[in-house]
Short mmCIF file of C-alpha atoms in Angstrom, two decimals:
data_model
loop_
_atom_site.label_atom_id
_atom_site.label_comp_id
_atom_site.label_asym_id
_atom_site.label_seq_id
_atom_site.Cartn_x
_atom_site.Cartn_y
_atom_site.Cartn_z
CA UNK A 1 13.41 33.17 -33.07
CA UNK A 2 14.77 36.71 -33.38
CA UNK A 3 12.54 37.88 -30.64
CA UNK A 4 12.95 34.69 -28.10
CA UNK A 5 16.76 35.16 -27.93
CA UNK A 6 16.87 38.84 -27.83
CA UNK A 7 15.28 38.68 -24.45
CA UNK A 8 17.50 35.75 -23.07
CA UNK A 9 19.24 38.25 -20.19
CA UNK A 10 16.30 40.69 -19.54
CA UNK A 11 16.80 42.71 -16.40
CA UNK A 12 13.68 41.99 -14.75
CA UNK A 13 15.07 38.53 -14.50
CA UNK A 14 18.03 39.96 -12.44
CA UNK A 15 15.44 40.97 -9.46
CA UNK A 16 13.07 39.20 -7.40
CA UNK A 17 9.69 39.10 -9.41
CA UNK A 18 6.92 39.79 -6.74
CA UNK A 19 4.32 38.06 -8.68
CA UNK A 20 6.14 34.79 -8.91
CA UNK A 21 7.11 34.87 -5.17
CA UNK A 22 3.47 34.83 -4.53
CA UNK A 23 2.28 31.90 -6.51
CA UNK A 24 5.00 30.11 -5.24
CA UNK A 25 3.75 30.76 -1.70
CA UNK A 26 0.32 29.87 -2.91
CA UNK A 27 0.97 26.86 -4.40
CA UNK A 28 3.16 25.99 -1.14
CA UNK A 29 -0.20 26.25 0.59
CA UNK A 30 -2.53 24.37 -1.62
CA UNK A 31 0.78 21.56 -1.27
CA UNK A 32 0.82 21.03 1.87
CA UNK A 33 -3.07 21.93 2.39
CA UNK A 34 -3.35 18.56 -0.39
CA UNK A 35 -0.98 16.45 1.44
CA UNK A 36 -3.57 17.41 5.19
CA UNK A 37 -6.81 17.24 3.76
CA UNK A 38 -8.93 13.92 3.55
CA UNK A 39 -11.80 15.96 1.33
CA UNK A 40 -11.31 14.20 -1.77
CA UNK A 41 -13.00 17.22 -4.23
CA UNK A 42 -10.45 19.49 -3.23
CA UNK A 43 -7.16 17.19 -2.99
CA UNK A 44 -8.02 16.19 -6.25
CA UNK A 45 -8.65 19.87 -7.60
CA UNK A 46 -5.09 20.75 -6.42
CA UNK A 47 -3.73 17.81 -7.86
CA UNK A 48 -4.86 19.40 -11.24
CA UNK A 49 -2.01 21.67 -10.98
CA UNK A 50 0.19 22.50 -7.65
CA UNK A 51 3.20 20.24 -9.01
CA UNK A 52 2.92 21.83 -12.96
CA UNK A 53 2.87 25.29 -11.08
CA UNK A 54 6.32 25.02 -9.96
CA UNK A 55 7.84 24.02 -12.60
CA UNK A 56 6.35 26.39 -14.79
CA UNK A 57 7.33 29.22 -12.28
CA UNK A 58 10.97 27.52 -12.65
CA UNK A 59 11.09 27.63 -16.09
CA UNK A 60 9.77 31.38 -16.15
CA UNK A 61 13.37 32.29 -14.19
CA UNK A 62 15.49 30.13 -16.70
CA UNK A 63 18.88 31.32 -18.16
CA UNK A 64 20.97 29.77 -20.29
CA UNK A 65 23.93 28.72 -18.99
CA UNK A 66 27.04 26.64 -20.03
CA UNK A 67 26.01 22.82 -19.20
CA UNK A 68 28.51 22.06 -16.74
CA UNK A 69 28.15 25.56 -15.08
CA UNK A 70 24.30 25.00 -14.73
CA UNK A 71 25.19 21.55 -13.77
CA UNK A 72 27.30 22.27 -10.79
CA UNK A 73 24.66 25.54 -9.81
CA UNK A 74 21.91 23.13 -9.87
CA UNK A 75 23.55 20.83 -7.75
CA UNK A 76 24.45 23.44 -5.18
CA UNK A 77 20.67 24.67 -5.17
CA UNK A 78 18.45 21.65 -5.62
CA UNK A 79 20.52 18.53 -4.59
CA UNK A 80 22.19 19.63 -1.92
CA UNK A 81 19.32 20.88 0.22
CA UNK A 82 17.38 17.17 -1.33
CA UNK A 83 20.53 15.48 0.68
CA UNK A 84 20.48 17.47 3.46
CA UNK A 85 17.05 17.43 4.74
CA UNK A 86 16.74 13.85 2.94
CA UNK A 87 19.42 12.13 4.91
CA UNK A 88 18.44 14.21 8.13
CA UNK A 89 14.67 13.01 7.47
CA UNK A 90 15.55 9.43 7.16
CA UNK A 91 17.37 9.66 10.20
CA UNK A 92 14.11 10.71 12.22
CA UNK A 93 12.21 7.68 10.41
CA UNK A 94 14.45 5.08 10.76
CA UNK A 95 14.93 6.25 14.75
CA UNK A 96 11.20 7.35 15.51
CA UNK A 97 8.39 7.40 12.90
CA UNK A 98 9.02 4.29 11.15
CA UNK A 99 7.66 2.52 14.63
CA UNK A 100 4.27 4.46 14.23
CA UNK A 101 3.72 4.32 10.52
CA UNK A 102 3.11 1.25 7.87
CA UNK A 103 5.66 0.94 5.70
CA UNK A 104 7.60 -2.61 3.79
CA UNK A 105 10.67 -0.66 3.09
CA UNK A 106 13.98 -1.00 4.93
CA UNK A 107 16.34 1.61 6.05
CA UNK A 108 18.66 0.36 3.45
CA UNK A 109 16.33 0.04 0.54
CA UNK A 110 15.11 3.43 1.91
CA UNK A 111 18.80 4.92 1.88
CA UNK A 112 19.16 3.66 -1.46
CA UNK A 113 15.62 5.22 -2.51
CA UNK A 114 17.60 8.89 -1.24
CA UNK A 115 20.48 8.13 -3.48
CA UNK A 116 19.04 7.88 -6.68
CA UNK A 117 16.04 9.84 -6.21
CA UNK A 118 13.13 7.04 -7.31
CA UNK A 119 9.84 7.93 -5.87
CA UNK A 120 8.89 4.24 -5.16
CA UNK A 121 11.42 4.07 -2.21
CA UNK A 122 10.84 7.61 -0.63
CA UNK A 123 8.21 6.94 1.78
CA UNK A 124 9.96 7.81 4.59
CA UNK A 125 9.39 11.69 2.88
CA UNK A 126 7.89 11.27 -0.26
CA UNK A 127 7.24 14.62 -0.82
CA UNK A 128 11.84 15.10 -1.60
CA UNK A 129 10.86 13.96 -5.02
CA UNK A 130 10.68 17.00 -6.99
CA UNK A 131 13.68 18.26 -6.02
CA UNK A 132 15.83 15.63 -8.40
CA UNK A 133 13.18 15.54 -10.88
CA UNK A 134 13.74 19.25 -11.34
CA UNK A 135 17.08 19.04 -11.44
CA UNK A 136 17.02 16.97 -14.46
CA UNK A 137 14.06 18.46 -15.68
CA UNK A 138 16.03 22.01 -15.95
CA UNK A 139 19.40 20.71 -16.52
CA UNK A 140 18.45 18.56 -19.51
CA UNK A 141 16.40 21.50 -20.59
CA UNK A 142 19.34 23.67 -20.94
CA UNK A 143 21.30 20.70 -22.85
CA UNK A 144 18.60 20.79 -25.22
CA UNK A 145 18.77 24.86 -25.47
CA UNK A 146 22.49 24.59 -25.75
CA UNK A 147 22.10 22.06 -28.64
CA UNK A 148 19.66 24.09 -30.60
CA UNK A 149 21.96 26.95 -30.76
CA UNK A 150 25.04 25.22 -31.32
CA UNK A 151 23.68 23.68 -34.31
CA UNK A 152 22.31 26.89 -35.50
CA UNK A 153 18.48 26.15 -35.28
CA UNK A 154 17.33 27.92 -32.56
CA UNK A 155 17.96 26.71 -28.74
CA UNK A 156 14.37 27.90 -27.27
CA UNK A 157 12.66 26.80 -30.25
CA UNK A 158 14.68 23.09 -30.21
CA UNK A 159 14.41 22.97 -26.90
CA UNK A 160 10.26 23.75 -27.04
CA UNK A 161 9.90 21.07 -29.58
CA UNK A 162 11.50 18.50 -27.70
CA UNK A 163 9.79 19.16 -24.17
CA UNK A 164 6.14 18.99 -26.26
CA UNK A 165 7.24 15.52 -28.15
CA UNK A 166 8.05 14.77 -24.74
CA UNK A 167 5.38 15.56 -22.65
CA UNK A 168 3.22 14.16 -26.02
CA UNK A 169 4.89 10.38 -24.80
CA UNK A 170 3.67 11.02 -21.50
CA UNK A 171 0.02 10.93 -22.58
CA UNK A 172 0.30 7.84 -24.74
CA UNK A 173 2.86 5.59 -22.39
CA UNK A 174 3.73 5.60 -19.14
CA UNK A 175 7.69 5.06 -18.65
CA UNK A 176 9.07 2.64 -16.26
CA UNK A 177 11.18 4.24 -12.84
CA UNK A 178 14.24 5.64 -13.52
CA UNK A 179 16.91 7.91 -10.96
CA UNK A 180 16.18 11.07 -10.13
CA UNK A 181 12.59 10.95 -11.77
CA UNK A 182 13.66 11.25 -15.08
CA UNK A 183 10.26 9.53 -16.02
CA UNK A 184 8.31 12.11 -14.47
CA UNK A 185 10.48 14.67 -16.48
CA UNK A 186 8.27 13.98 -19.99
CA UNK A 187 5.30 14.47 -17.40
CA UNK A 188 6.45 18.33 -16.27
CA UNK A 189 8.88 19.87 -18.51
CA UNK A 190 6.00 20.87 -21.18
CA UNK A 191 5.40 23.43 -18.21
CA UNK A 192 8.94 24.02 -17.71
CA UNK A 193 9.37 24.88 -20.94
CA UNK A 194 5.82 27.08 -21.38
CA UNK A 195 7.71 29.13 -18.12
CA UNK A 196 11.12 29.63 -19.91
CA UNK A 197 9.77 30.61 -23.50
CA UNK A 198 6.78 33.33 -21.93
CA UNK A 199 9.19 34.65 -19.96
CA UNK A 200 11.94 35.46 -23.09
CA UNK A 201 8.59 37.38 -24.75
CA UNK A 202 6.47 40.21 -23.29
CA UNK A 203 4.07 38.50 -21.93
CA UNK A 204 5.82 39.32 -18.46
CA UNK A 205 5.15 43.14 -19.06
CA UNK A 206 1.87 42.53 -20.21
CA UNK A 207 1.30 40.26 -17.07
CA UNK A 208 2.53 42.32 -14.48
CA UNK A 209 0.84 45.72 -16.25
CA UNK A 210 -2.84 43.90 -16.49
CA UNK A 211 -5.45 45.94 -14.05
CA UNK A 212 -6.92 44.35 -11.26
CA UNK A 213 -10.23 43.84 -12.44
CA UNK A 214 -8.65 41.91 -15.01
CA UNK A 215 -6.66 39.90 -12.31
CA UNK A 216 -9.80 39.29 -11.03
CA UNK A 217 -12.04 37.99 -14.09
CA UNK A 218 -9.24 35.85 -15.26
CA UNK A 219 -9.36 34.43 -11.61
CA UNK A 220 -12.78 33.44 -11.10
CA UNK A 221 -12.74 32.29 -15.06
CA UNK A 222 -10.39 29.71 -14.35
CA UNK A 223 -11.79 28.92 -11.05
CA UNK A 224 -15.11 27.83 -12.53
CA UNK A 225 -13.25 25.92 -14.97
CA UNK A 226 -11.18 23.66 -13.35
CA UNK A 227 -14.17 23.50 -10.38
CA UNK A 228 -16.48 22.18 -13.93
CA UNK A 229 -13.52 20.20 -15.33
CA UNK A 230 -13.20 18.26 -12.01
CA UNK A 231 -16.35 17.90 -10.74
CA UNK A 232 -16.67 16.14 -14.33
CA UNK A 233 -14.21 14.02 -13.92
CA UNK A 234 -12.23 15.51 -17.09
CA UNK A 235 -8.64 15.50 -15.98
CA UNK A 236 -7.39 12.57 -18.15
CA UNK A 237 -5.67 12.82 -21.27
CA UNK A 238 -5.40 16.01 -22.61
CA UNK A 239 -7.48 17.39 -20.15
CA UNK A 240 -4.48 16.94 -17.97
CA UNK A 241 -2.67 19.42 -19.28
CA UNK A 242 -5.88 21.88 -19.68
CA UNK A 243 -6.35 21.72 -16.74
CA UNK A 244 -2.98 21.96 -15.35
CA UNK A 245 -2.20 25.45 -17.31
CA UNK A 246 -6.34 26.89 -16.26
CA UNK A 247 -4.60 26.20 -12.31
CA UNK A 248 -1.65 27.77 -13.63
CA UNK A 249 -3.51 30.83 -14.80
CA UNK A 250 -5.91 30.44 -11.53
CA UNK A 251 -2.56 31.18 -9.28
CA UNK A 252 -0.72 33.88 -11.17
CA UNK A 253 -4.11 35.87 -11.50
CA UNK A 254 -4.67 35.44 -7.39
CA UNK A 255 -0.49 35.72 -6.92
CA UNK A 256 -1.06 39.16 -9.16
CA UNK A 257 -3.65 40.31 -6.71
CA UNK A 258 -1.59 39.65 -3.68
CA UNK A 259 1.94 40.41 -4.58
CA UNK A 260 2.25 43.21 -2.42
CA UNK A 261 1.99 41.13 0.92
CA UNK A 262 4.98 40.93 3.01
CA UNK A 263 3.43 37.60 4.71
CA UNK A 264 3.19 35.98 0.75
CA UNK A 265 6.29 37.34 0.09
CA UNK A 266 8.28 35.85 3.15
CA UNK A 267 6.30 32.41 2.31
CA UNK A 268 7.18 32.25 -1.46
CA UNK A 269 11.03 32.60 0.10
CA UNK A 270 10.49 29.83 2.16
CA UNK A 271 9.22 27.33 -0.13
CA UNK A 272 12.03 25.25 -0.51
CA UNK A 273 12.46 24.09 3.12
CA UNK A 274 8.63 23.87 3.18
CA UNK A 275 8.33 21.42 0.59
CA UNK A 276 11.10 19.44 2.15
CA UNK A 277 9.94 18.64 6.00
CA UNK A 278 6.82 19.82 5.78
CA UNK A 279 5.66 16.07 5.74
CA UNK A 280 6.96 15.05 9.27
CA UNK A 281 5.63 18.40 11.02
CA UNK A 282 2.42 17.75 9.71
CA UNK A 283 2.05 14.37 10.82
CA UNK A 284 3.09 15.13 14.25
CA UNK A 285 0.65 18.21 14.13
CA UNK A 286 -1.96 15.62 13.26
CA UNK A 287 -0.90 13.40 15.93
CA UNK A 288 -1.40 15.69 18.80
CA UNK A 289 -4.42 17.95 17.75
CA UNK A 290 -6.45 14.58 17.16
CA UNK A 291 -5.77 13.41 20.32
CA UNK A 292 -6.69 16.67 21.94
CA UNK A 293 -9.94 16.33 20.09
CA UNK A 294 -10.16 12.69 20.89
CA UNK A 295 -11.36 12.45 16.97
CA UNK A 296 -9.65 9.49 14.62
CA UNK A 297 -6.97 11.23 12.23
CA UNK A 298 -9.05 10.26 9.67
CA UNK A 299 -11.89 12.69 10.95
CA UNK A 300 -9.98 15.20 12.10
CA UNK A 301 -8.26 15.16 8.09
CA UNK A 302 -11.60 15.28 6.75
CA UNK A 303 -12.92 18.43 8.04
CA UNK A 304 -11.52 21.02 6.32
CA UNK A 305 -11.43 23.94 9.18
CA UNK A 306 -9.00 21.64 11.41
CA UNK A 307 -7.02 21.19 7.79
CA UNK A 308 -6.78 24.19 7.46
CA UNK A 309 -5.75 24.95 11.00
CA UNK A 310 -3.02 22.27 10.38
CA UNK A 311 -1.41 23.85 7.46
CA UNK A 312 -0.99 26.89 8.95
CA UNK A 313 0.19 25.62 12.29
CA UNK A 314 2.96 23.54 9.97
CA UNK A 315 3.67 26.66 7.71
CA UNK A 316 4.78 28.61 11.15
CA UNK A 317 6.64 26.03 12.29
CA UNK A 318 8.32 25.32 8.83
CA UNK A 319 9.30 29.42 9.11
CA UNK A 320 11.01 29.19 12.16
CA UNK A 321 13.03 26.12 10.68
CA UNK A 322 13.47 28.55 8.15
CA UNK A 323 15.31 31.38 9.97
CA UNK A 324 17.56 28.69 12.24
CA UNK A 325 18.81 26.98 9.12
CA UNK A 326 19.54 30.62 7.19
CA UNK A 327 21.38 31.75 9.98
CA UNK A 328 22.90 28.47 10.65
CA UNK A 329 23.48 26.42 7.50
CA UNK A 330 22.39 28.47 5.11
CA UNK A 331 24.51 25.72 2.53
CA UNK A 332 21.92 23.63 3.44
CA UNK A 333 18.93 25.84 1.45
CA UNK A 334 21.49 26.27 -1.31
CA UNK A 335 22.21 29.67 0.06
CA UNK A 336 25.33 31.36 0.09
CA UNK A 337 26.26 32.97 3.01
CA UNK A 338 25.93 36.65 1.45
CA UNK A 339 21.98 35.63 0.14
CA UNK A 340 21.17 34.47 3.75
CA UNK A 341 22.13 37.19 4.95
CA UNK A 342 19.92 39.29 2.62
CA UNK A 343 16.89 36.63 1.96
CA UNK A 344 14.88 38.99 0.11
CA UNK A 345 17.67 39.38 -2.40
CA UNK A 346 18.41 36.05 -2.91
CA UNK A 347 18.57 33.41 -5.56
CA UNK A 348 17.67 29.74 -6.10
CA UNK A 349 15.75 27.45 -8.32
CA UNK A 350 12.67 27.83 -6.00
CA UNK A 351 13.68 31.27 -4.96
CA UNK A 352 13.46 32.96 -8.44
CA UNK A 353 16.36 31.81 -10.29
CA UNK A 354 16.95 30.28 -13.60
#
């Protein structure tokens, strides 16, 4: 207990951390690359772990903060930007997409859907879920941490005990929608919490000094694995979670070996604005490229070259949205003026800050 608390301001969580920039730019990647793809194998081998990635790599950059402090930081860095693009995105839906796409939802039951967050009436951008579920995935986290050590018995360790009993309930019962995808918060923040307690031991040090032959045997380990767990159908249950933290492993051990890319680097600070219209682009992408092709967007999904293709043609374009809104509305990211200004320095919940 000694040791977790002791740690609780470490300087290395006052910088960027290369490695964790990387695996967020990987598991932007394998995101959108599972949202493209029609090959059912690999979606479903992403699935194992992209989401559980990201909120482990959350929780590895948490600090304890006073509740309404963290509150009203959160707020600025996750909600804001979920509101911004959100309302902006159902804007372009209700006006254009909605005519070319299926959908039973109105633009009011759809505007309600972007108020309180429920996943069940975002399909006009789906994808805008996790930004609310993380925000009340970390805040409550930090309740619970603030709790612990206001009544003496450890915040880290209450706060552990209470994300596993949670994320226990999620195996044996599925709860019913509530806002902001507090339901999917006993789902995810067992992996929140597995980021936030590594991170306040020396596992980070051990991490970052591990050899790259090491990098690479832990790699192709927990490649094979979650290949062997998938292909037999073990991702149930506890498997779930196995599986989840062997795809965890799988993408700091690759974000370890290329850390020291400026193009991963730039991509891991871009993640946020990726994951929020990275939907619409891709769709459009689709749109055109099949037609060029004259193939159904149902073949053209399932090869994976012309995937492929598509992701990166959506990742370039979701870039240069990047730079326009830094330089623009920067408030928009959750950026202050000063950390647009100096991206490589800055700080937000997906940008490397607890």
């Amino acid at each position: 207990m000694a040791e977790l608390s002791s740690f609780q301001e470490r300087p290395a969580q006052m910088r960027r951390i290369r490695w964790l920039d990387a695996a967020k730019a990987i598991g932007i990647v394998l995101v959108v690359l599972g949202h493209i793809s029609r090959d059912a194998a690999l979606v479903q081998w992403i699935y194992l772990f992209h989401m559980p990635l990201f909120f482990f790599v959350s929780g590895w950059v948490y600090k304890k903060k006073n509740v309404l402090k963290d509150i009203g930081h959160r707020a600025r860095t996750l909600m804001v930007p979920y509101y911004a693009f959100g309302g902006v995105l159902l804007l372009y839906w209700q006006l254009f997409e909605r005519r070319f796409r299926d959908s039973t939802l109105t633009f009011g039951q759809s505007l309600y859907g972007l108020l309180i967050g429920e996943y069940d009436y975002l399909d006009f951008n789906v994808h805008l879920w996790f930004l609310p579920c993380l925000f009340v995935t970390a805040v409550f986290f930090n309740i619970l941490v603030n709790a612990g050590d206001r009544w003496k018995i450890g915040g880290m360790v209450f706060a552990g005990f209470v994300s596993l009993a949670m994320s226990t309930v999620s195996l044996v019962m599925e709860c019913p929608p509530l806002i902001w995808g507090f339901e999917r918060t006993f789902q995810y923040i067992g992996f929140y919490a597995a980021g936030a307690i590594l991170a306040k031991t020396r596992v980070g040090d051990f991490v970052e000094k591990t050899g790259r032959g090491m990098q690479g045997a832990v790699l192709l380990l927990c490649l094979s694995a979650t290949v062997a767990l998938n292909h037999w159908n073990l991702t149930a249950g506890i498997f779930r979670y196995i599986d989840a933290f062997l795809g965890i492993f799988l993408v700091v051990a690759m974000a370890l070996l290329l850390q020291n890319s400026a193009l991963v680097q730039y991509l891991g600070r871009t993640t946020l604005l990726v994951l929020c219209i990275h939907g619409p682009i891709y769709r459009i992408l689709i749109q055109v490229f099949s037609l060029m092709l004259q193939l159904s967007t149902d073949s053209f999904r399932s090869n994976l070259f012309l995937s492929i293709f598509v992701t990166a043609a959506t990742l370039a374009l979701c870039a240069l949205c990047y730079e326009i809104c830094r330089r623009i509305v920067p408030w928009a990211l959750g950026m202050k003026r000063q950390q647009a200004q100096t991206p490589e320095q800055g700080s937000a919940d997906l940008r490397l800050n607890g």
